[in-house]
CSV table of C-alpha atoms in Angstrom, one decimal:
chain,number,residue,atom,x,y,z
A,1,MET,CA,-5.6,77.8,-18.8
A,2,SER,CA,-5.3,80.7,-21.2
A,3,THR,CA,-3.4,80.4,-24.4
A,4,GLN,CA,-0.9,82.6,-26.0
A,5,GLN,CA,-1.2,84.0,-29.5
A,6,LEU,CA,1.6,82.9,-31.8
A,7,ASP,CA,2.9,85.1,-34.5
A,8,VAL,CA,5.3,84.1,-37.3
A,9,LYS,CA,8.4,85.0,-35.1
A,10,LYS,CA,7.2,83.2,-32.0
A,11,SER,CA,6.2,80.2,-34.1
A,12,TRP,CA,9.6,80.0,-35.6
A,13,ARG,CA,11.4,80.3,-32.3
A,14,ALA,CA,9.1,77.5,-30.9
A,15,ILE,CA,10.0,75.3,-33.9
A,16,ARG,CA,13.8,76.0,-33.4
A,17,ARG,CA,13.6,75.4,-29.6
A,18,HIS,CA,12.0,72.0,-30.2
A,19,ARG,CA,13.8,71.3,-33.5
A,20,TRP,CA,14.9,67.9,-32.1
A,21,ILE,CA,11.3,66.8,-31.7
A,22,VAL,CA,10.5,67.9,-35.1
A,23,ALA,CA,13.6,66.2,-36.4
A,24,ALA,CA,12.5,63.1,-34.7
A,25,VAL,CA,9.0,63.1,-36.1
A,26,ALA,CA,10.5,63.8,-39.6
A,27,ALA,CA,12.8,60.7,-39.1
A,28,VAL,CA,9.8,58.7,-38.3
A,29,GLY,CA,8.1,60.0,-41.5
A,30,LEU,CA,11.1,59.3,-43.4
A,31,LEU,CA,11.3,55.6,-42.4
A,32,GLY,CA,7.5,55.5,-43.0
A,33,GLY,CA,7.8,56.8,-46.5
A,34,VAL,CA,10.6,54.3,-47.3
A,35,ALA,CA,8.4,51.5,-46.0
A,36,ALA,CA,5.5,52.7,-48.1
A,37,GLY,CA,7.8,52.8,-51.1
A,38,PHE,CA,8.5,49.1,-50.6
A,39,LEU,CA,4.8,48.4,-50.3
A,40,VAL,CA,3.9,50.4,-53.4
A,41,PRO,CA,6.5,49.3,-55.9
A,42,PRO,CA,7.6,51.6,-58.6
A,43,LEU,CA,5.9,51.5,-61.9
A,44,HIS,CA,7.5,51.1,-65.3
A,45,THR,CA,6.2,53.1,-68.3
A,46,ALA,CA,6.0,51.9,-71.9
A,47,THR,CA,4.7,53.6,-75.0
A,48,SER,CA,3.0,52.5,-78.1
A,49,LEU,CA,2.2,54.7,-81.1
A,50,VAL,CA,-0.7,54.3,-83.5
A,51,VAL,CA,-0.9,56.2,-86.8
A,52,LEU,CA,-4.3,57.2,-88.1
A,53,PRO,CA,-5.0,57.6,-91.9
A,54,PRO,CA,-4.7,61.0,-93.3
A,55,PRO,CA,-7.8,63.3,-93.1
A,56,PRO,CA,-10.3,63.0,-96.0
A,57,THR,CA,-9.8,65.7,-98.6
A,58,THR,CA,-13.3,65.4,-100.3
A,59,ASP,CA,-16.9,65.5,-99.0
A,60,ALA,CA,-17.5,62.0,-100.2
A,61,GLN,CA,-14.6,60.7,-98.2
A,62,LYS,CA,-15.8,62.6,-95.1
A,63,ALA,CA,-19.3,60.9,-95.5
A,64,VAL,CA,-17.6,57.5,-95.2
A,65,GLY,CA,-17.3,58.2,-91.5
A,66,THR,CA,-13.6,58.5,-90.8
A,67,GLN,CA,-13.4,59.6,-87.2
A,68,SER,CA,-11.4,62.5,-85.6
A,69,THR,CA,-8.4,62.1,-83.4
A,70,ASP,CA,-10.5,62.8,-80.3
A,71,THR,CA,-12.8,60.1,-81.4
A,72,GLN,CA,-10.0,57.6,-81.6
A,73,VAL,CA,-8.6,58.6,-78.2
A,74,PHE,CA,-12.0,58.0,-76.8
A,75,ILE,CA,-12.3,54.5,-78.5
A,76,ALA,CA,-8.8,53.5,-77.2
A,77,GLU,CA,-9.9,54.5,-73.7
A,78,SER,CA,-13.3,52.9,-73.9
A,79,GLU,CA,-14.2,50.1,-71.5
A,80,PRO,CA,-14.4,47.4,-74.1
A,81,VAL,CA,-10.9,48.0,-75.2
A,82,LEU,CA,-9.4,48.2,-71.9
A,83,LYS,CA,-11.3,45.1,-70.7
A,84,SER,CA,-10.2,43.0,-73.7
A,85,ALA,CA,-6.6,44.4,-73.3
A,86,GLY,CA,-6.5,43.4,-69.5
A,87,GLN,CA,-7.8,39.9,-70.2
A,88,ASN,CA,-5.1,39.3,-72.8
A,89,LEU,CA,-2.4,39.8,-70.3
A,90,ASN,CA,-0.8,37.0,-68.1
A,91,PRO,CA,-1.9,37.3,-65.4
A,92,PRO,CA,-4.9,39.3,-66.5
A,93,LEU,CA,-5.7,42.7,-65.0
A,94,SER,CA,-9.0,44.1,-64.1
A,95,THR,CA,-10.6,46.9,-66.1
A,96,GLU,CA,-10.3,49.5,-63.2
A,97,VAL,CA,-6.5,48.6,-62.9
A,98,VAL,CA,-6.0,48.9,-66.6
A,99,ARG,CA,-7.9,52.2,-66.8
A,100,SER,CA,-5.8,53.7,-63.8
A,101,ARG,CA,-2.5,52.5,-65.7
A,102,VAL,CA,-3.3,53.6,-69.4
A,103,LYS,CA,-3.2,57.0,-70.7
A,104,VAL,CA,-4.1,57.8,-74.5
A,105,THR,CA,-3.2,61.1,-75.9
A,106,ALA,CA,-3.1,62.6,-79.4
A,107,VAL,CA,0.5,63.5,-80.4
A,108,THR,CA,-0.5,65.0,-83.8
A,109,GLU,CA,-3.6,65.0,-85.9
A,110,ASP,CA,-2.9,61.5,-87.1
A,111,VAL,CA,-0.9,59.8,-84.3
A,112,ILE,CA,-2.1,58.7,-81.0
A,113,LYS,CA,0.2,57.6,-78.1
A,114,ILE,CA,-0.6,54.8,-75.6
A,115,ASP,CA,1.3,55.1,-72.3
A,116,ALA,CA,0.9,52.0,-70.0
A,117,LYS,CA,2.3,51.4,-66.6
A,118,GLY,CA,3.3,48.1,-65.0
A,119,THR,CA,5.1,46.7,-62.0
A,120,THR,CA,7.7,45.4,-64.3
A,121,ALA,CA,9.2,46.5,-67.6
A,122,SER,CA,7.6,43.5,-69.4
A,123,GLN,CA,4.2,44.0,-68.0
A,124,SER,CA,4.1,47.6,-69.0
A,125,MET,CA,5.2,46.8,-72.7
A,126,ALA,CA,2.7,44.0,-72.8
A,127,LEU,CA,-0.2,46.2,-71.6
A,128,ALA,CA,0.7,49.0,-74.1
A,129,ASN,CA,0.9,46.6,-77.0
A,130,ALA,CA,-2.3,44.9,-75.9
A,131,VAL,CA,-4.3,48.1,-75.8
A,132,ALA,CA,-3.0,49.1,-79.3
A,133,GLY,CA,-3.8,45.7,-80.6
A,134,VAL,CA,-7.2,45.5,-79.2
A,135,TYR,CA,-8.0,49.2,-80.4
A,136,LEU,CA,-6.7,48.2,-84.0
A,137,VAL,CA,-9.2,45.3,-83.8
A,138,PHE,CA,-12.2,47.6,-83.1
A,139,VAL,CA,-11.3,50.3,-85.7
A,140,THR,CA,-10.2,48.0,-88.5
A,141,THR,CA,-13.0,45.5,-88.3
A,142,ASP,CA,-16.8,45.6,-88.4
A,143,GLN,CA,-17.3,44.9,-84.8
A,144,ASN,CA,-19.8,47.4,-83.2
A,145,LEU,CA,-19.1,49.6,-80.3
A,146,PRO,CA,-21.6,51.7,-78.5
A,147,GLY,CA,-22.5,54.7,-80.7
A,148,ASP,CA,-21.3,52.8,-83.7
A,149,LEU,CA,-17.9,54.1,-83.3
A,150,GLY,CA,-16.2,50.8,-84.6
A,151,LYS,CA,-15.8,51.8,-88.3
A,152,LYS,CA,-12.9,51.0,-90.4
A,153,THR,CA,-10.3,53.9,-90.4
A,154,GLY,CA,-7.2,52.2,-91.8
A,155,ALA,CA,-5.3,52.8,-88.6
A,156,ARG,CA,-2.0,50.8,-88.0
A,157,VAL,CA,0.7,50.4,-85.3
A,158,LEU,CA,3.5,52.9,-86.0
A,159,GLU,CA,5.7,51.7,-83.1
A,160,GLN,CA,5.2,48.9,-80.6
A,161,ALA,CA,6.4,49.1,-77.1
A,162,THR,CA,9.8,47.5,-76.8
A,163,THR,CA,11.3,49.3,-74.0
A,164,ALA,CA,10.1,50.7,-70.7
A,165,ARG,CA,11.2,53.7,-68.6
A,166,GLY,CA,11.1,54.6,-65.0
A,167,GLY,CA,10.9,52.1,-62.2
A,168,ASN,CA,14.2,53.1,-60.6
A,169,VAL,CA,13.9,51.6,-57.0
A,170,PRO,CA,16.4,54.1,-55.3
A,171,ILE,CA,14.7,57.1,-56.9
A,172,HIS,CA,11.3,55.8,-56.0
A,173,LEU,CA,12.3,55.1,-52.3
A,174,GLY,CA,14.0,58.4,-52.2
A,175,ILE,CA,10.8,60.2,-53.4
A,176,TYR,CA,8.6,58.5,-50.9
A,177,GLY,CA,11.2,59.0,-48.1
A,178,LEU,CA,11.4,62.7,-48.8
A,179,LEU,CA,7.6,63.0,-48.9
A,180,GLY,CA,7.4,61.1,-45.6
A,181,ALA,CA,10.1,63.3,-44.0
A,182,LEU,CA,8.3,66.5,-45.1
A,183,ILE,CA,4.8,65.2,-43.9
A,184,GLY,CA,6.5,64.2,-40.6
A,185,ALA,CA,8.2,67.7,-40.3
A,186,ILE,CA,4.9,69.4,-40.8
A,187,VAL,CA,3.0,67.2,-38.4
A,188,GLY,CA,5.9,67.7,-35.8
A,189,SER,CA,5.7,71.4,-36.2
A,190,ILE,CA,2.0,71.5,-35.8
A,191,GLY,CA,2.3,69.4,-32.7
A,192,VAL,CA,4.9,71.9,-31.3
A,193,LEU,CA,2.9,74.9,-32.1
A,194,ALA,CA,-0.3,73.3,-30.5
A,195,LYS,CA,1.7,72.6,-27.3
A,196,GLU,CA,3.3,76.1,-27.4
A,197,ARG,CA,-0.1,77.8,-27.5
A,198,GLY,CA,-0.9,76.2,-24.0
A,199,ASP,CA,2.5,77.1,-22.7
A,200,ARG,CA,2.5,80.4,-20.6
A,201,ARG,CA,6.0,80.3,-19.4
A,202,LEU,CA,8.1,83.4,-20.1
A,203,ARG,CA,11.1,82.9,-22.4
A,204,LEU,CA,12.1,86.3,-23.7
A,205,ARG,CA,13.7,88.9,-21.5
A,206,ASP,CA,11.3,91.6,-22.6
A,207,GLU,CA,8.5,89.2,-21.7
A,208,ILE,CA,10.0,88.7,-18.3
A,209,ALA,CA,10.7,92.4,-17.7
A,210,ASP,CA,7.1,93.4,-18.9
A,211,ALA,CA,5.6,90.8,-16.4
A,212,VAL,CA,6.4,92.7,-13.4
A,213,GLY,CA,7.8,96.0,-14.7
A,214,LEU,CA,11.3,95.3,-13.6
A,215,PRO,CA,14.4,95.5,-15.7
A,216,VAL,CA,16.7,92.6,-16.7
A,217,LEU,CA,20.1,93.6,-15.2
A,218,ALA,CA,22.0,90.9,-16.9
A,219,SER,CA,22.1,87.5,-18.6
A,220,VAL,CA,24.5,84.9,-17.3
A,221,SER,CA,25.3,81.4,-18.1
A,222,SER,CA,24.5,79.0,-15.2
A,223,TYR,CA,26.8,76.6,-13.6
A,224,GLN,CA,25.3,73.1,-13.8
A,225,ALA,CA,25.3,71.8,-10.2
A,226,ASN,CA,23.6,68.5,-10.3
A,227,ASP,CA,24.8,66.7,-7.2
A,228,VAL,CA,26.9,67.4,-3.9
A,229,SER,CA,30.3,67.3,-5.7
A,230,ASP,CA,29.2,70.0,-8.1
A,231,TRP,CA,28.0,72.2,-5.2
A,232,THR,CA,31.2,71.5,-3.4
A,233,TYR,CA,33.2,72.6,-6.5
A,234,LEU,CA,31.0,75.6,-7.0
A,235,LEU,CA,31.4,76.8,-3.4
A,236,GLU,CA,35.2,76.3,-3.1
A,237,HIS,CA,36.8,76.2,-6.5
A,238,TYR,CA,34.5,77.8,-9.1
A,239,SER,CA,36.2,80.4,-11.3
A,240,PRO,CA,34.1,82.1,-13.9
A,241,THR,CA,35.1,82.3,-17.5
A,242,ALA,CA,35.6,85.7,-19.1
A,243,ILE,CA,32.1,85.9,-20.5
A,244,GLU,CA,30.5,84.6,-17.2
A,245,ALA,CA,32.7,87.1,-15.2
A,246,TRP,CA,31.5,90.0,-17.5
A,247,GLY,CA,27.7,89.0,-16.9
A,248,LEU,CA,28.2,88.6,-13.2
A,249,ARG,CA,30.2,91.9,-13.0
A,250,LYS,CA,27.4,93.8,-14.7
A,251,THR,CA,25.0,92.5,-12.3
A,252,LEU,CA,27.0,93.9,-9.3
A,253,HIS,CA,27.7,97.1,-11.2
A,254,HIS,CA,24.0,97.7,-11.8
A,255,LEU,CA,23.5,97.3,-8.0
A,256,GLY,CA,26.4,99.4,-7.1
A,257,LEU,CA,27.9,96.4,-5.0
A,258,ASP,CA,31.4,96.2,-7.0
A,259,VAL,CA,32.9,99.2,-5.2
A,260,LYS,CA,35.9,98.3,-3.1
A,261,GLY,CA,36.2,99.8,0.3
A,262,GLN,CA,32.5,100.3,0.8
A,263,GLY,CA,30.6,99.5,4.0
A,264,PRO,CA,29.0,96.3,4.7
A,265,VAL,CA,26.2,95.6,2.2
A,266,SER,CA,23.9,92.7,1.5
A,267,LEU,CA,22.1,91.1,-1.4
A,268,ALA,CA,19.1,88.8,-1.5
A,269,VAL,CA,19.1,86.4,-4.4
A,270,ILE,CA,15.5,85.1,-4.9
A,271,SER,CA,14.9,82.0,-6.9
A,272,PHE,CA,12.0,79.6,-7.5
A,273,ALA,CA,12.1,76.1,-6.2
A,274,GLY,CA,13.0,73.7,-9.1
A,275,ASP,CA,14.8,76.3,-11.1
A,276,ASP,CA,18.0,74.4,-10.9
A,277,LYS,CA,19.8,76.8,-13.4
A,278,ALA,CA,19.0,79.9,-11.3
A,279,LEU,CA,20.0,78.3,-7.8
A,280,PRO,CA,23.8,78.6,-8.4
A,281,LEU,CA,23.7,82.3,-9.3
A,282,GLY,CA,24.3,83.4,-5.5
A,283,PRO,CA,27.4,81.4,-5.3
A,284,GLN,CA,28.7,82.6,-8.7
A,285,LEU,CA,28.2,86.2,-7.7
A,286,ALA,CA,30.2,85.4,-4.4
A,287,ALA,CA,33.1,83.9,-6.3
A,288,LEU,CA,33.2,86.9,-8.7
A,289,ALA,CA,33.0,89.4,-5.9
A,290,THR,CA,35.8,87.6,-4.2
A,291,SER,CA,38.0,87.5,-7.3
A,292,ILE,CA,37.9,91.4,-7.5
A,293,GLY,CA,38.9,91.7,-3.9
A,294,ILE,CA,35.5,92.2,-2.2
A,295,SER,CA,35.3,89.8,0.9
A,296,THR,CA,32.0,87.9,0.5
A,297,SER,CA,30.0,85.5,2.5
A,298,ILE,CA,27.1,83.4,1.6
A,299,VAL,CA,23.9,83.2,3.9
A,300,VAL,CA,21.5,80.3,3.9
A,301,ASP,CA,18.8,80.3,6.7
A,302,SER,CA,21.1,82.8,8.8
A,303,HIS,CA,24.1,80.5,8.4
A,304,HIS,CA,27.2,82.4,7.1
A,305,GLU,CA,29.8,80.8,5.0
A,306,PRO,CA,32.4,81.8,5.7
A,307,SER,CA,31.7,83.2,9.1
A,308,GLY,CA,33.0,86.6,10.4
A,309,ASP,CA,32.8,90.2,9.1
A,310,THR,CA,32.6,90.5,5.3
A,311,THR,CA,31.9,93.5,2.9
A,312,LEU,CA,29.1,91.7,0.9
A,313,SER,CA,26.7,89.2,2.2
A,314,ILE,CA,24.7,87.2,-0.4
A,315,HIS,CA,21.4,85.7,1.0
A,316,LEU,CA,20.0,82.8,-0.9
A,317,VAL,CA,16.2,82.7,-0.7
A,318,VAL,CA,14.1,79.9,-2.4
A,319,VAL,CA,10.5,80.4,-2.7
A,320,ASP,CA,7.6,78.2,-3.9
A,321,ARG,CA,5.9,78.9,-7.2
A,322,ASP,CA,2.4,78.7,-6.0
A,323,ASP,CA,2.9,80.5,-2.7
A,324,PRO,CA,6.0,82.5,-2.5
A,325,VAL,CA,6.9,83.7,1.0
A,326,VAL,CA,9.8,86.0,1.8
A,327,VAL,CA,8.3,87.2,5.2
A,328,GLY,CA,10.9,86.4,7.8
A,329,SER,CA,13.9,86.6,5.6
A,330,GLU,CA,16.7,89.0,6.8
A,331,ALA,CA,16.4,92.5,5.3
A,332,THR,CA,19.1,93.2,2.8
A,333,THR,CA,20.4,96.2,1.1
A,334,ASN,CA,19.4,95.1,-2.5
A,335,THR,CA,17.2,92.3,-3.7
A,336,ILE,CA,17.3,90.5,-7.2
A,337,VAL,CA,15.3,87.7,-8.7
A,338,ALA,CA,17.2,84.9,-10.5
A,339,LEU,CA,15.4,82.8,-13.0
A,340,SER,CA,16.1,80.9,-16.1
A,341,ALA,CA,14.2,81.3,-19.4
A,342,GLY,CA,11.2,79.1,-19.9
A,343,ILE,CA,10.6,78.2,-16.2
A,344,VAL,CA,8.0,80.6,-14.6
A,345,THR,CA,4.8,82.1,-15.8
A,346,ALA,CA,3.8,85.9,-15.5
A,347,GLU,CA,1.3,84.9,-12.7
A,348,GLU,CA,4.0,83.2,-10.7
A,349,LEU,CA,6.4,86.1,-11.1
A,350,ALA,CA,3.7,88.6,-10.1
A,351,ARG,CA,2.9,86.6,-7.0
A,352,LEU,CA,6.5,86.9,-6.1
A,353,ALA,CA,6.6,90.5,-6.5
A,354,VAL,CA,3.4,90.9,-4.2
A,355,ALA,CA,5.1,88.7,-1.7
A,356,ALA,CA,8.2,91.0,-1.7
A,357,ALA,CA,6.1,94.2,-1.4
A,358,ALA,CA,4.3,92.6,1.6
A,359,ASP,CA,7.7,92.2,3.3
A,360,ASP,CA,8.5,95.9,2.4
A,361,ARG,CA,11.3,94.5,0.2
A,362,SER,CA,12.0,96.2,-3.2
A,363,ILE,CA,13.2,94.2,-6.0
A,364,ASP,CA,15.9,95.9,-7.9
A,365,GLY,CA,15.9,93.8,-11.0
A,366,ILE,CA,15.9,90.3,-12.7
A,367,VAL,CA,18.8,88.2,-13.7
A,368,VAL,CA,18.2,85.8,-16.3
A,369,THR,CA,20.4,82.5,-16.4
A,370,ASP,CA,20.7,80.7,-19.7
A,371,PRO,CA,18.6,82.9,-21.9
A,372,ASP,CA,16.8,81.3,-24.9
A,373,PRO,CA,19.2,81.1,-27.8
A,374,THR,CA,16.6,82.7,-30.2
A,375,ASP,CA,16.0,85.6,-27.6
A,376,ARG,CA,17.2,89.0,-29.4
A,377,THR,CA,15.5,91.2,-26.6
A,378,ILE,CA,17.4,92.9,-23.8
A,379,GLY,CA,14.7,93.5,-21.1
A,380,ARG,CA,15.8,96.9,-20.3
A,381,VAL,CA,13.6,98.9,-22.5
A,382,SER,CA,10.0,99.6,-21.3
A,383,GLN,CA,7.3,98.3,-23.4
A,384,SER,CA,5.8,101.8,-24.1
A,385,MET,CA,9.2,102.9,-25.5
A,386,ARG,CA,9.5,99.7,-27.6
A,387,ARG,CA,6.2,100.6,-29.1
A,388,SER,CA,7.0,104.1,-29.8
A,389,SER,CA,10.4,103.5,-31.2
A,390,SER,CA,11.0,101.6,-34.6
A,391,ARG,CA,14.8,101.0,-34.0
A,392,LEU,CA,15.7,99.3,-30.6
A,393,PRO,CA,18.9,97.8,-29.5
A,394,SER,CA,19.0,94.0,-29.9
A,395,LEU,CA,21.2,91.4,-28.4
A,396,LEU,CA,22.9,89.7,-31.3
A,397,THR,CA,24.0,86.4,-29.5
A,398,GLY,CA,23.1,84.6,-26.3
A,399,THR,CA,25.5,83.8,-23.5
A,400,ALA,CA,28.3,81.2,-23.8
A,401,ARG,CA,27.6,78.0,-22.0
A,402,ARG,CA,30.2,76.3,-19.8
A,403,THR,CA,31.5,72.9,-21.0
A,404,LYS,CA,32.7,70.5,-18.5
């Protein structure tokens, strides 16, 4: 099966067309994100400040070995300090966990800040103070560190961690939920686009017209006939709305079948099997023609309803997608193809055109029922003219849908 190339417009139309699928996947992502938020609890953050002695002012003081701010940050984040700080907690934390939760930065040339995170406010404060305390032990005593960094500096705690910030559960769950929904929407969109690449069905009126070089005469809203009662109502009591009547009237007008007092004429409406939205077009046209004073009958397998002489006979012809056969059908004055958007492929439509030509039947045009809401094309401008012209007429809205 060949695939179609998707540009930005086609991709956006595909996503809009399957927006409920994308929304459903995004909702699953939202729930998954919230669940992940419960599994990964929010972390509180506490801060402890340590002040270093003022920088040396003489060469003799420099020789004593007072360390720079970068050196003190390195010491505070070294493994011996973090390991000791983690062991001083209750319950104790491993060095890897402490390293992932502690961040030491130089605020000024003589102040370093120790940020520590914990699952509770008390744990974050205890960890920040523990790191500050262990760091002071190393830099204010003669204990040695690798590289002999543990020299006396005169550092002291400027501010102990007494409060913690963050850890708001609703905000935490909201962030995780939004991230999950965003990931779900992206995954859903990718899935829709992947499926759309393998979908060769024609959805736009210009695509339908270009497939066989026939114009789209009109676009109408279909009548939803799902069971016998619906078909009975359609055949006996159907009355089109103003918008439906205008679309149906345009179809008859393009074919020259809306003139009162003309001689007997006939129209074949060919539709594909399984296209339930296009099948009711023939009875809809018959109802419209009757409402404007043109006596009309519907012909199915040589059976006329109502019987007798009428001005317009509408023949309903249903063909198979893979092997359309129109040979043997009664000859008619005009022939149109009724199909709904997103039902047939270009190959299936071309096979129907070939079958009609084999029966010496000329197709006058196509009527699209229930066009795609995102379709802004009209299907009446040839492909060559569209390519040579920068400004083309466009359909601003789709057809209105009947509500029952």
